[in-house]
Amino acid sequence: MAPPTAIDPQSISDTQAATFLGPLSVNGVPARRAKGPKMSGGLAAHASSDMFKSPKGYGKPKAKRWDHRLSEESKSREPCTLKDLATKYLQKPGMISLGGGLPSSEYFPFERIDLKVPKPPHFSEQETKETGIMVSAGKHDVAEGKSLYGQYRRYQCQKLPLTLEDIHIAFNYCQATGSAQLLRFVTEHTEIVHQPPYQNWQCILTGGNTSALNIALRMFTSRGDYILSEEYTFASAIETAHPMGVKAIGVKMDAEGLLPTSLDDILSNWDEPVRGAKKPFLLYTVPSGQNPTGATQSVQRRREIYRCCQKHDVYILEDEPYYFLQMQPYTGPNAPDVPPPASHEEFIKALVPSLLSMDVDGRVMRMDSFSKVLAPGTRVGWITASEQIVERYERHQESSLQNPSGIAQLVLFKLLDEAWGHAGYLDWLINLRLEYTKRRDVICYACEEYLPREVASWNPPMAGMFHWIKINYRLHPQYPSKSMLEIEDEVFHAGIDRGVLSTKGSFFRAEADGGEEMFFRTTFAAASAEKITEAIRRFGEGLRSVFLLE
């Protein structure tokens, strides 16, 4: 019997009535919370996504089990005895704890935190200075019955419940799942945007996607294994796997990223004696704004990849830090802009559906992060996966990271839940979409003006932070007496000599000896428009010098 196929995600409406019988919408969150169980947000309180998502999963099927894919290390991990003790007994009324190692907040040298944050939709630095709103956290706000926000989300005039988080709680130890307060927000956000098509999905907070990948590799791989990835991939992913004795096989790519035909060819023709390893069963992919190539998989491409993984029983690590940096279509210089999304519903519909939203088997671990959409220094993200996989992830995290930073969790909770809410956060993400569109356009316009088309080519990125430039090294006057890597180094240093830093494409090869073409990665995320343009002019000048095109 054929496995179920990747489903077509269904759109949602901002205005649909709040109900437990259908998909969650932004406007449905307050009613959902009012009808849901009371959240326990005290010291080291237990939390699970099951407390915050739609009951019974609308009759959806349960995920497959993955016992046959988990590593021996993962299968052997037992619950942390001390955290289990806190979960079972610390929340009982009247309990006097002499059992845990939680220090008294009396000795935390922090009395209050005050933050000024943007008031949606006024997100610029200048607007925040002039009209920003203050969010605060005191040490004992929960015990004192205070609402830190005057009981109102000021920019929406919404009545708020008393605050559920303070310094006394957030700055102490918490469960490996993360704080209940922030876990609730990301669970709701995941349901609003992705609507996972199976019943027993859960989220757990992480220390960011690099930490999540480290744990995921320990969960699924053993020394000597191979994993699958794009032929050019996030360098830190390979550097994370290498010390574990795990190698990567690069899957060929085109303008839309990973090629399912190449993936199927590798898996169908895997020769264990020649490779000296069993057939890979773990795919690491960055579907949107891929690092380093900037490629974004179309919805049809994602369905084909998912079906190939079903065919070969491959588990997918969907690394999506750039998912919400999807941009407006590129129209070229002097062309009119495409109108921005007019509502939250339009914005969500404009996003390429995630692999998670197609995952009828529970074979996807989606890794989300606040690093690219809020700030890298938060070091907080979350994964979404089946109940079994999240439980195993928790076992790993509680004995390594323990839990994401409580300081960062408190700041994020105050911003996302108390100050903005889901509507404000989506407003912020729409703002980022438009801002990154402007930056992408600047670098593409500069390339069209300053790079020699004789040797340089590119595709305008549709998401992310990176612009991937292909260089035809075969036109170098000293090729083939000079190797591709020698020419790459010459181009790199020609840029350095002219005051522009780019990154060699060879740094991102999944296989050290892989890759037949030359690329350079540039980023448009940080420099000003003027500096981006000047940097590309300098890079073009260096190319002309190296290839004797002046």
Coordinates of C-alpha atoms in Angstrom, one line a residue, residues 1-489:
M1 CA 0.0 0.0 0.0
A2 CA 1.4 3.4 -1.0
P3 CA 2.1 5.8 1.8
P4 CA 0.0 8.9 2.2
T5 CA 1.3 11.8 0.1
A6 CA 2.3 15.3 1.1
I7 CA -0.9 17.3 1.5
D8 CA -1.8 20.7 0.1
P9 CA -1.8 23.1 3.0
Q10 CA -5.1 25.0 3.5
S11 CA -5.2 28.7 4.1
I12 CA -6.7 30.3 7.2
S13 CA -8.7 33.5 7.8
D14 CA -7.9 36.3 10.3
T15 CA -11.6 36.7 10.9
Q16 CA -12.9 33.2 11.4
A17 CA -14.6 32.5 14.7
A18 CA -12.6 31.2 17.5
T19 CA -13.4 27.5 17.9
F20 CA -11.8 24.3 19.0
L21 CA -13.3 22.6 15.9
G22 CA -11.1 24.2 13.2
P23 CA -7.7 25.7 12.5
L24 CA -6.4 28.3 14.9
S25 CA -6.4 32.0 13.6
V26 CA -4.8 35.1 15.0
N27 CA -8.2 36.4 16.2
G28 CA -9.0 33.0 17.7
V29 CA -6.2 33.0 20.2
P30 CA -7.9 34.9 23.1
A31 CA -10.9 32.6 23.0
R32 CA -8.7 29.5 22.8
R33 CA -6.7 30.6 25.8
A34 CA -9.9 31.5 27.8
K35 CA -11.3 28.0 27.1
G36 CA -8.0 26.2 27.7
P37 CA -6.6 24.8 30.9
K38 CA -5.1 27.2 33.4
M39 CA -1.4 27.5 32.8
S40 CA 1.0 26.8 35.6
G41 CA 3.9 29.2 35.2
G42 CA 5.7 28.9 38.5
L43 CA 9.2 27.8 39.3
A44 CA 10.4 24.9 37.1
A45 CA 6.8 24.4 36.0
H46 CA 6.1 21.5 33.6
A47 CA 4.8 22.5 30.2
S48 CA 3.8 20.7 27.0
S49 CA 2.4 21.9 23.6
D50 CA -0.6 19.6 24.4
M51 CA -1.7 22.3 26.9
F52 CA -2.0 24.9 24.2
K53 CA -2.9 23.4 20.9
S54 CA -6.2 22.2 19.5
P55 CA -7.6 19.2 21.4
K56 CA -7.8 15.9 19.6
G57 CA -6.1 17.3 16.5
Y58 CA -9.4 17.5 14.7
G59 CA -9.4 13.7 14.3
K60 CA -6.0 13.7 12.5
P61 CA -3.9 10.6 12.4
K62 CA -0.9 10.0 14.7
A63 CA 2.7 10.2 13.5
K64 CA 4.8 7.2 12.7
R65 CA 7.2 5.9 15.3
W66 CA 10.9 6.3 14.7
D67 CA 12.5 3.8 17.0
H68 CA 14.3 2.2 14.0
R69 CA 16.0 5.5 13.3
L70 CA 17.0 6.7 16.7
S71 CA 20.6 6.2 17.8
E72 CA 21.6 3.9 20.7
E73 CA 22.6 7.0 22.6
S74 CA 19.2 8.5 22.2
K75 CA 17.3 5.4 23.1
S76 CA 19.3 4.9 26.2
R77 CA 18.6 8.3 27.7
E78 CA 16.4 8.4 30.8
P79 CA 14.5 11.4 32.3
C80 CA 16.5 13.7 34.5
T81 CA 15.7 12.6 38.1
L82 CA 15.9 16.1 39.6
K83 CA 13.8 17.8 36.9
D84 CA 11.3 14.9 37.2
L85 CA 11.1 15.6 40.9
A86 CA 10.3 19.3 40.3
T87 CA 7.6 18.3 37.7
K88 CA 5.8 16.0 40.1
Y89 CA 5.9 17.8 43.3
L90 CA 7.1 21.5 43.2
Q91 CA 3.7 22.9 42.0
K92 CA 1.7 21.3 44.9
P93 CA 0.1 24.0 47.1
G94 CA 1.9 24.5 50.4
M95 CA 4.9 22.4 49.4
I96 CA 8.1 23.5 51.1
S97 CA 11.0 22.4 49.0
L98 CA 14.2 21.2 50.5
G99 CA 14.8 18.8 47.6
G100 CA 15.9 20.9 44.7
G101 CA 19.0 22.9 43.9
L102 CA 17.2 26.1 42.9
P103 CA 18.9 29.1 44.5
S104 CA 16.8 31.8 46.2
S105 CA 16.0 34.7 44.0
E106 CA 16.8 36.9 47.0
Y107 CA 20.4 36.6 45.8
F108 CA 19.7 37.5 42.1
P109 CA 21.1 41.0 41.8
F110 CA 18.3 42.1 39.5
E111 CA 15.2 44.0 40.7
R112 CA 13.7 45.2 37.4
I113 CA 14.1 45.2 33.7
D114 CA 12.7 47.9 31.4
L115 CA 12.6 47.6 27.7
K116 CA 11.4 50.0 25.0
V117 CA 10.1 48.2 22.0
P118 CA 8.3 49.2 18.7
K119 CA 4.6 49.9 18.7
P120 CA 3.2 48.0 15.7
P121 CA 3.2 49.0 12.9
H122 CA 5.8 51.7 13.6
F123 CA 9.0 49.6 13.5
S124 CA 11.8 51.9 12.5
E125 CA 14.5 52.9 14.9
Q126 CA 13.4 56.5 14.8
E127 CA 9.7 55.6 15.3
T128 CA 10.6 53.4 18.2
K129 CA 12.5 56.2 19.9
E130 CA 9.5 58.5 19.5
T131 CA 6.5 56.2 19.9
G132 CA 7.8 53.0 21.3
I133 CA 6.2 51.3 24.3
M134 CA 7.7 50.3 27.6
V135 CA 7.6 46.7 28.8
S136 CA 8.9 45.9 32.3
A137 CA 9.6 42.9 34.5
G138 CA 10.0 43.1 38.3
K139 CA 11.4 40.4 40.5
H140 CA 8.2 39.4 42.3
D141 CA 5.4 40.6 39.9
V142 CA 3.6 37.3 39.9
A143 CA 3.5 36.9 43.7
E144 CA 2.5 40.6 44.1
G145 CA -0.4 40.2 41.6
K146 CA 0.9 42.9 39.3
S147 CA 0.2 43.2 35.6
L148 CA 3.4 44.7 34.2
Y149 CA 1.5 46.2 31.3
G150 CA -1.2 48.1 33.2
Q151 CA -3.5 45.2 32.3
Y152 CA -3.7 46.4 28.6
R153 CA -1.8 45.7 25.4
R154 CA -1.6 49.4 24.8
Y155 CA -1.4 49.6 21.0
Q156 CA -4.5 47.3 20.7
C157 CA -6.3 48.4 23.9
Q158 CA -6.8 44.7 24.7
K159 CA -7.4 43.6 28.3
L160 CA -4.7 41.4 29.5
P161 CA -4.6 38.9 32.4
L162 CA -2.1 39.3 35.2
T163 CA 1.4 38.6 34.1
L164 CA 2.6 35.1 34.2
E165 CA 6.4 35.7 34.2
D166 CA 8.8 37.6 36.4
I167 CA 12.5 37.7 37.3
H168 CA 12.0 35.3 40.3
I169 CA 10.7 32.6 37.9
A170 CA 12.5 33.3 34.6
F171 CA 16.0 33.7 36.0
N172 CA 15.9 30.4 37.9
Y173 CA 16.2 26.9 36.4
C174 CA 13.3 25.7 34.3
Q175 CA 12.3 22.6 32.5
A176 CA 14.1 21.5 29.3
T177 CA 10.9 22.3 27.4
G178 CA 11.4 26.0 28.2
S179 CA 9.1 28.3 30.0
A180 CA 5.4 27.5 29.7
Q181 CA 4.8 31.2 28.8
L182 CA 6.9 31.3 25.7
L183 CA 6.2 27.7 24.8
R184 CA 2.5 28.6 24.6
F185 CA 3.3 31.4 22.1
V186 CA 5.4 29.4 19.7
T187 CA 2.9 26.5 19.8
E188 CA 0.1 28.8 18.8
H189 CA 2.3 30.5 16.2
T190 CA 3.2 27.1 14.7
E191 CA -0.5 26.1 14.5
I192 CA -1.5 29.4 12.9
V193 CA 1.2 29.3 10.2
H194 CA 1.7 25.6 9.5
Q195 CA -1.3 23.6 10.8
P196 CA 0.7 20.3 11.1
P197 CA -1.5 17.5 9.5
Y198 CA -1.0 14.9 12.2
Q199 CA -2.3 14.8 15.7
N200 CA 0.5 14.4 18.1
W201 CA 2.9 17.1 17.2
Q202 CA 4.7 19.2 19.8
C203 CA 7.1 22.1 20.2
I204 CA 10.1 22.4 22.5
L205 CA 12.2 25.5 23.0
T206 CA 15.9 25.3 21.9
G207 CA 19.1 27.2 22.3
G208 CA 18.9 28.2 18.6
N209 CA 19.2 26.1 15.4
T210 CA 22.9 25.2 15.7
S211 CA 22.3 23.7 19.1
A212 CA 19.1 22.0 17.8
L213 CA 21.1 20.5 15.0
N214 CA 23.8 19.2 17.3
I215 CA 21.2 17.4 19.4
A216 CA 19.3 16.1 16.4
L217 CA 22.5 14.6 15.0
R218 CA 23.2 12.9 18.3
M219 CA 19.6 11.6 18.3
F220 CA 19.7 10.0 14.8
T221 CA 23.3 9.3 13.8
S222 CA 26.3 7.2 15.0
R223 CA 29.9 7.4 14.1
G224 CA 30.5 6.3 10.6
D225 CA 27.1 7.3 9.3
Y226 CA 26.3 9.6 6.3
I227 CA 23.7 12.3 6.2
L228 CA 22.3 13.9 3.1
S229 CA 22.3 17.7 2.4
E230 CA 22.4 20.2 -0.4
E231 CA 25.8 20.0 -2.2
Y232 CA 26.5 23.5 -0.9
T233 CA 25.3 23.8 2.7
F234 CA 25.6 25.7 6.0
A235 CA 29.3 25.3 6.9
S236 CA 28.5 25.0 10.6
A237 CA 26.3 22.0 9.9
I238 CA 29.2 20.1 8.4
E239 CA 31.5 21.2 11.2
T240 CA 29.0 20.0 13.7
A241 CA 28.7 16.6 12.2
H242 CA 32.4 16.0 11.5
P243 CA 33.7 15.5 15.1
M244 CA 30.9 13.0 15.6
G245 CA 32.3 10.9 12.8
V246 CA 29.4 11.7 10.5
K247 CA 30.0 12.6 6.8
A248 CA 27.7 14.4 4.4
I249 CA 26.7 13.4 0.9
G250 CA 25.9 16.4 -1.3
V251 CA 22.7 16.4 -3.3
K252 CA 22.8 18.3 -6.6
M253 CA 21.0 21.6 -6.7
D254 CA 19.4 24.0 -9.2
A255 CA 17.9 27.5 -8.9
E256 CA 15.1 26.0 -6.6
G257 CA 17.6 24.2 -4.4
L258 CA 17.9 20.5 -3.7
L259 CA 17.0 18.2 -6.7
P260 CA 14.7 15.3 -5.7
T261 CA 15.9 13.3 -8.8
S262 CA 19.5 13.6 -7.4
L263 CA 18.3 12.6 -4.0
D264 CA 16.5 9.6 -5.4
D265 CA 19.5 8.6 -7.5
I266 CA 21.9 8.6 -4.5
L267 CA 19.5 6.6 -2.3
S268 CA 18.5 4.1 -5.0
N269 CA 22.1 3.3 -6.0
W270 CA 23.7 3.4 -2.6
D271 CA 26.4 0.7 -2.4
E272 CA 27.2 -0.1 1.2
P273 CA 30.4 -2.1 0.5
V274 CA 31.8 0.7 -1.7
R275 CA 30.7 3.5 0.7
G276 CA 31.6 1.5 3.8
A277 CA 28.4 2.7 5.5
K278 CA 24.8 2.0 5.6
K279 CA 22.3 3.8 3.4
P280 CA 21.7 7.4 4.7
F281 CA 18.3 8.0 6.3
L282 CA 18.7 11.6 7.5
L283 CA 18.2 14.6 5.2
Y284 CA 19.4 18.1 6.4
T285 CA 17.9 20.8 4.2
V286 CA 17.4 24.6 4.4
P287 CA 14.3 25.0 2.1
S288 CA 13.9 28.8 2.2
G289 CA 16.7 31.3 1.4
Q290 CA 19.2 28.4 1.6
N291 CA 22.6 29.2 3.1
P292 CA 24.8 29.8 1.1
T293 CA 23.0 29.7 -2.2
G294 CA 19.8 31.8 -1.4
A295 CA 17.7 29.2 -3.2
T296 CA 14.1 28.6 -2.2
Q297 CA 12.3 25.4 -2.9
S298 CA 8.9 25.8 -4.5
V299 CA 5.9 24.1 -3.1
Q300 CA 6.0 21.5 -5.8
R301 CA 9.7 20.9 -5.2
R302 CA 9.0 20.4 -1.5
R303 CA 6.3 17.9 -2.2
E304 CA 8.6 15.9 -4.5
I305 CA 11.4 15.9 -1.9
Y306 CA 8.9 14.7 0.7
R307 CA 7.6 11.9 -1.5
C308 CA 11.2 10.8 -2.2
C309 CA 11.8 10.7 1.6
Q310 CA 8.7 8.6 2.0
K311 CA 9.9 6.2 -0.7
H312 CA 13.3 5.7 1.1
D313 CA 12.0 6.2 4.7
V314 CA 14.3 9.2 5.2
Y315 CA 13.8 11.5 8.2
I316 CA 14.0 15.2 7.4
L317 CA 15.6 18.0 9.4
E318 CA 13.9 21.2 8.1
D319 CA 16.2 24.0 9.1
E320 CA 14.2 27.2 8.5
P321 CA 15.9 30.3 10.1
Y322 CA 15.1 32.3 6.9
Y323 CA 11.5 31.2 6.4
F324 CA 10.0 34.6 7.4
L325 CA 12.6 36.4 5.3
Q326 CA 10.7 35.4 2.1
M327 CA 10.5 38.5 -0.1
Q328 CA 8.4 40.1 -2.7
P329 CA 8.9 38.9 -6.3
Y330 CA 11.9 40.5 -8.0
T331 CA 10.8 42.8 -10.8
G332 CA 14.1 44.5 -11.8
P333 CA 15.3 48.1 -11.9
N334 CA 12.7 50.8 -12.7
A335 CA 9.8 48.3 -12.5
P336 CA 6.9 48.9 -10.2
D337 CA 6.9 47.1 -6.9
V338 CA 4.5 44.2 -6.2
P339 CA 1.9 45.3 -3.7
P340 CA 2.7 44.0 -0.2
P341 CA 0.4 41.6 1.7
A342 CA -2.7 43.5 2.8
S343 CA -3.6 41.3 5.8
H344 CA -2.2 38.6 8.0
E345 CA -4.1 36.0 5.9
E346 CA -2.5 37.3 2.7
F347 CA 0.9 37.2 4.3
I348 CA 0.6 33.6 5.5
K349 CA -0.8 32.6 2.1
A350 CA 2.2 34.3 0.3
L351 CA 4.7 32.0 2.2
V352 CA 5.8 28.9 0.5
P353 CA 4.2 26.1 2.5
S354 CA 6.6 24.4 4.8
L355 CA 7.6 20.7 4.8
L356 CA 6.0 20.5 8.3
S357 CA 2.7 21.6 6.8
M358 CA 2.9 18.6 4.4
D359 CA 4.1 16.1 6.9
V360 CA 1.5 13.3 7.1
D361 CA 4.0 10.9 8.6
G362 CA 5.6 12.9 11.4
R363 CA 9.0 12.5 9.5
V364 CA 10.0 16.2 9.8
M365 CA 11.8 17.9 12.6
R366 CA 11.3 21.6 11.8
M367 CA 13.8 24.0 13.4
D368 CA 12.7 27.6 13.9
S369 CA 14.8 30.4 15.3
F370 CA 14.4 34.0 16.5
S371 CA 18.0 34.7 15.4
K372 CA 17.2 36.1 12.0
V373 CA 13.9 37.7 12.7
L374 CA 14.5 39.3 16.1
A375 CA 18.1 39.0 17.3
P376 CA 20.8 36.3 17.2
G377 CA 21.9 37.1 20.7
T378 CA 18.6 35.7 22.1
R379 CA 19.9 32.2 21.4
V380 CA 16.3 30.9 21.5
G381 CA 14.4 28.9 19.0
W382 CA 12.1 25.9 18.9
I383 CA 11.6 22.6 17.1
T384 CA 8.3 21.0 16.0
A385 CA 8.2 17.3 15.6
S386 CA 6.2 14.3 16.7
E387 CA 5.6 13.6 20.4
Q388 CA 8.1 10.7 20.4
I389 CA 10.9 12.8 18.8
V390 CA 10.2 15.9 21.1
E391 CA 10.4 13.6 24.2
R392 CA 13.7 12.2 23.0
Y393 CA 15.0 15.7 22.3
E394 CA 14.0 16.8 25.8
R395 CA 16.0 14.0 27.3
H396 CA 19.1 15.2 25.4
Q397 CA 18.6 18.9 26.2
E398 CA 17.9 18.5 29.9
S399 CA 21.4 17.0 30.4
S400 CA 23.3 19.4 28.1
L401 CA 21.8 22.9 27.5
Q402 CA 19.4 22.3 30.4
N403 CA 17.1 25.0 29.1
P404 CA 17.3 28.1 26.9
S405 CA 18.4 31.3 28.7
G406 CA 15.8 32.4 31.1
I407 CA 16.7 36.1 30.6
A408 CA 16.2 35.7 26.9
Q409 CA 12.9 33.9 27.4
L410 CA 11.6 36.6 29.7
V411 CA 12.5 39.4 27.2
L412 CA 10.9 37.5 24.3
F413 CA 7.8 36.8 26.3
K414 CA 7.4 40.4 27.2
L415 CA 7.9 41.5 23.6
L416 CA 5.9 38.8 21.7
D417 CA 3.1 37.9 24.1
E418 CA 2.5 40.9 26.3
A419 CA 3.5 43.8 24.0
W420 CA 2.7 42.6 20.5
G421 CA 0.6 39.5 20.6
H422 CA 0.4 37.3 17.5
A423 CA -1.0 40.1 15.4
G424 CA 1.9 42.4 16.3
Y425 CA 4.4 39.7 15.6
L426 CA 3.0 39.0 12.1
D427 CA 3.0 42.8 11.5
W428 CA 6.7 42.7 12.4
L429 CA 7.3 39.8 10.0
I430 CA 5.5 41.6 7.2
N431 CA 7.7 44.6 7.9
L432 CA 10.8 42.4 7.6
R433 CA 9.6 41.0 4.3
L434 CA 9.4 44.5 2.8
E435 CA 12.7 45.6 4.3
Y436 CA 14.6 42.6 3.0
T437 CA 13.0 43.0 -0.4
K438 CA 14.6 46.5 -0.6
R439 CA 18.0 45.1 0.4
R440 CA 17.8 42.3 -2.1
D441 CA 16.8 44.7 -4.8
V442 CA 19.8 46.9 -4.0
I443 CA 22.4 44.1 -4.4
C444 CA 20.8 42.8 -7.5
Y445 CA 20.7 46.3 -9.1
A446 CA 24.3 46.8 -8.2
C447 CA 25.3 43.4 -9.7
E448 CA 23.5 44.4 -12.9
E449 CA 25.4 47.6 -13.1
Y450 CA 28.9 46.6 -12.0
L451 CA 29.6 42.9 -12.5
P452 CA 31.0 41.7 -15.8
R453 CA 28.4 39.5 -17.4
E454 CA 31.1 37.8 -19.4
V455 CA 32.1 35.8 -16.3
A456 CA 29.5 36.5 -13.6
S457 CA 25.9 35.3 -13.3
W458 CA 23.2 35.0 -10.6
N459 CA 19.6 34.4 -9.7
P460 CA 17.8 37.0 -7.6
P461 CA 17.1 35.3 -4.2
M462 CA 13.5 35.0 -3.1
A463 CA 14.3 34.6 0.6
G464 CA 17.0 34.9 3.1
M465 CA 20.1 37.0 3.4
F466 CA 22.5 35.8 0.7
H467 CA 23.2 36.5 -2.9
W468 CA 25.1 33.6 -4.7
I469 CA 27.2 34.7 -7.6
K470 CA 28.6 32.1 -10.1
I471 CA 31.9 32.8 -11.7
N472 CA 32.9 31.1 -15.0
Y473 CA 36.5 30.3 -14.0
R474 CA 37.1 28.5 -17.3
L475 CA 37.4 31.9 -18.9
H476 CA 40.4 32.8 -16.7
P477 CA 43.4 33.5 -19.0
Q478 CA 45.5 31.0 -17.1
Y479 CA 43.0 28.2 -17.0
P480 CA 43.6 25.2 -16.9
S481 CA 47.2 25.7 -15.8
K482 CA 45.6 27.4 -12.7
S483 CA 43.1 25.3 -10.8
M484 CA 39.6 26.4 -9.9
L485 CA 40.6 26.8 -6.3
E486 CA 43.6 28.9 -7.2
I487 CA 41.5 31.1 -9.3
E488 CA 38.9 31.3 -6.5
D489 CA 41.6 32.4 -4.1

